[in-house]
């Protein structure tokens, strides 16, 4: 284990995906995001199989603080029960993992006295 | 661990991917599916490096019943040795994980008497 | 666990992604690769949130030899600190996993005497 996760969510337009991608990075609860789509989603709704176009967003975040990006995404997402799932990053380049950790560490502003 | 998996397969056309996406959801061996593509696959075949366009399908299924979607995909797939690989969903939104579990639980029909 | 990994990297053009996909397969440090894109990457750079088009490459490799594809990708990649992250393949079709293992085993040439 590296102590980092990939976190995946899915939404209904490219614009919504780009907004969802940006917000957790701005808030430093995710180091970076990649949006891809359209993908074709297949699921059951009220007894019928439905097919919709959706867009995905994949984040990288520290495992120890998984609750922060999840809460952020639940608040920012337009769906009632959005897909939010995560998987362990089990191996990775040391330099890249160090960068991930740095990006999700809050930088204190200058001390005032 | 959440007790859920993502399961990935790959096939040679958009039509085949959409059919592979739909069938396990209809059979309730997967909660939902996302098809994406085309992707460019690179592999060795008979000593030569080959490059083909393919489409991917990503499912979500319960880990305890992994054999069911795998057997379903092997039967439905046109390839002799299709890619079928899975990864643990280690974290997720409680509401979404509950929905995944519900979608793969068989609903008994009305009792007759 | 199956003893296999997916390894993900990201680069800045389709041409670079296809070159990165091919090289580890030729060197037998990865069994196969899939390139997809464009995706929209969102990250912070010098204090600003930036958005770029990128392409992804997903490899399958043996976990016991993760260092080989990572070193190969670091040498082949144009970025100073490329994304190179991996995740365990926890389940998979026996036939496909056997194929993965075969593709990353060096084949000795004919003995000369």
Coordinates of C-alpha atoms in Angstrom, one line a residue, chain A residues 22 25-28 30-32 99 103, chain C residues 41-52:
Chain A
X22 CA -11.9 21.2 -10.2
X25 CA -8.4 20.1 -6.2
X26 CA -9.1 23.8 -5.3
X27 CA -10.0 22.6 -1.8
X28 CA -6.8 20.5 -1.6
X30 CA -7.6 15.8 -3.9
X31 CA -4.2 16.2 -5.6
X32 CA -5.5 16.0 -9.2
X99 CA 3.9 15.1 -5.2
X103 CA -0.7 18.7 -3.1
Chain C
X41 CA -6.6 16.7 -16.4
X42 CA -7.0 19.2 -13.6
X43 CA -4.2 20.0 -11.2
X44 CA -2.4 22.8 -9.4
X45 CA 0.8 24.2 -10.8
X46 CA 2.6 27.2 -9.3
X47 CA -0.4 28.1 -7.2
X48 CA -2.9 28.1 -10.1
X49 CA -5.4 25.4 -11.1
X50 CA -4.6 24.2 -14.6
X51 CA -6.6 22.1 -17.1
X52 CA -4.9 20.1 -19.9

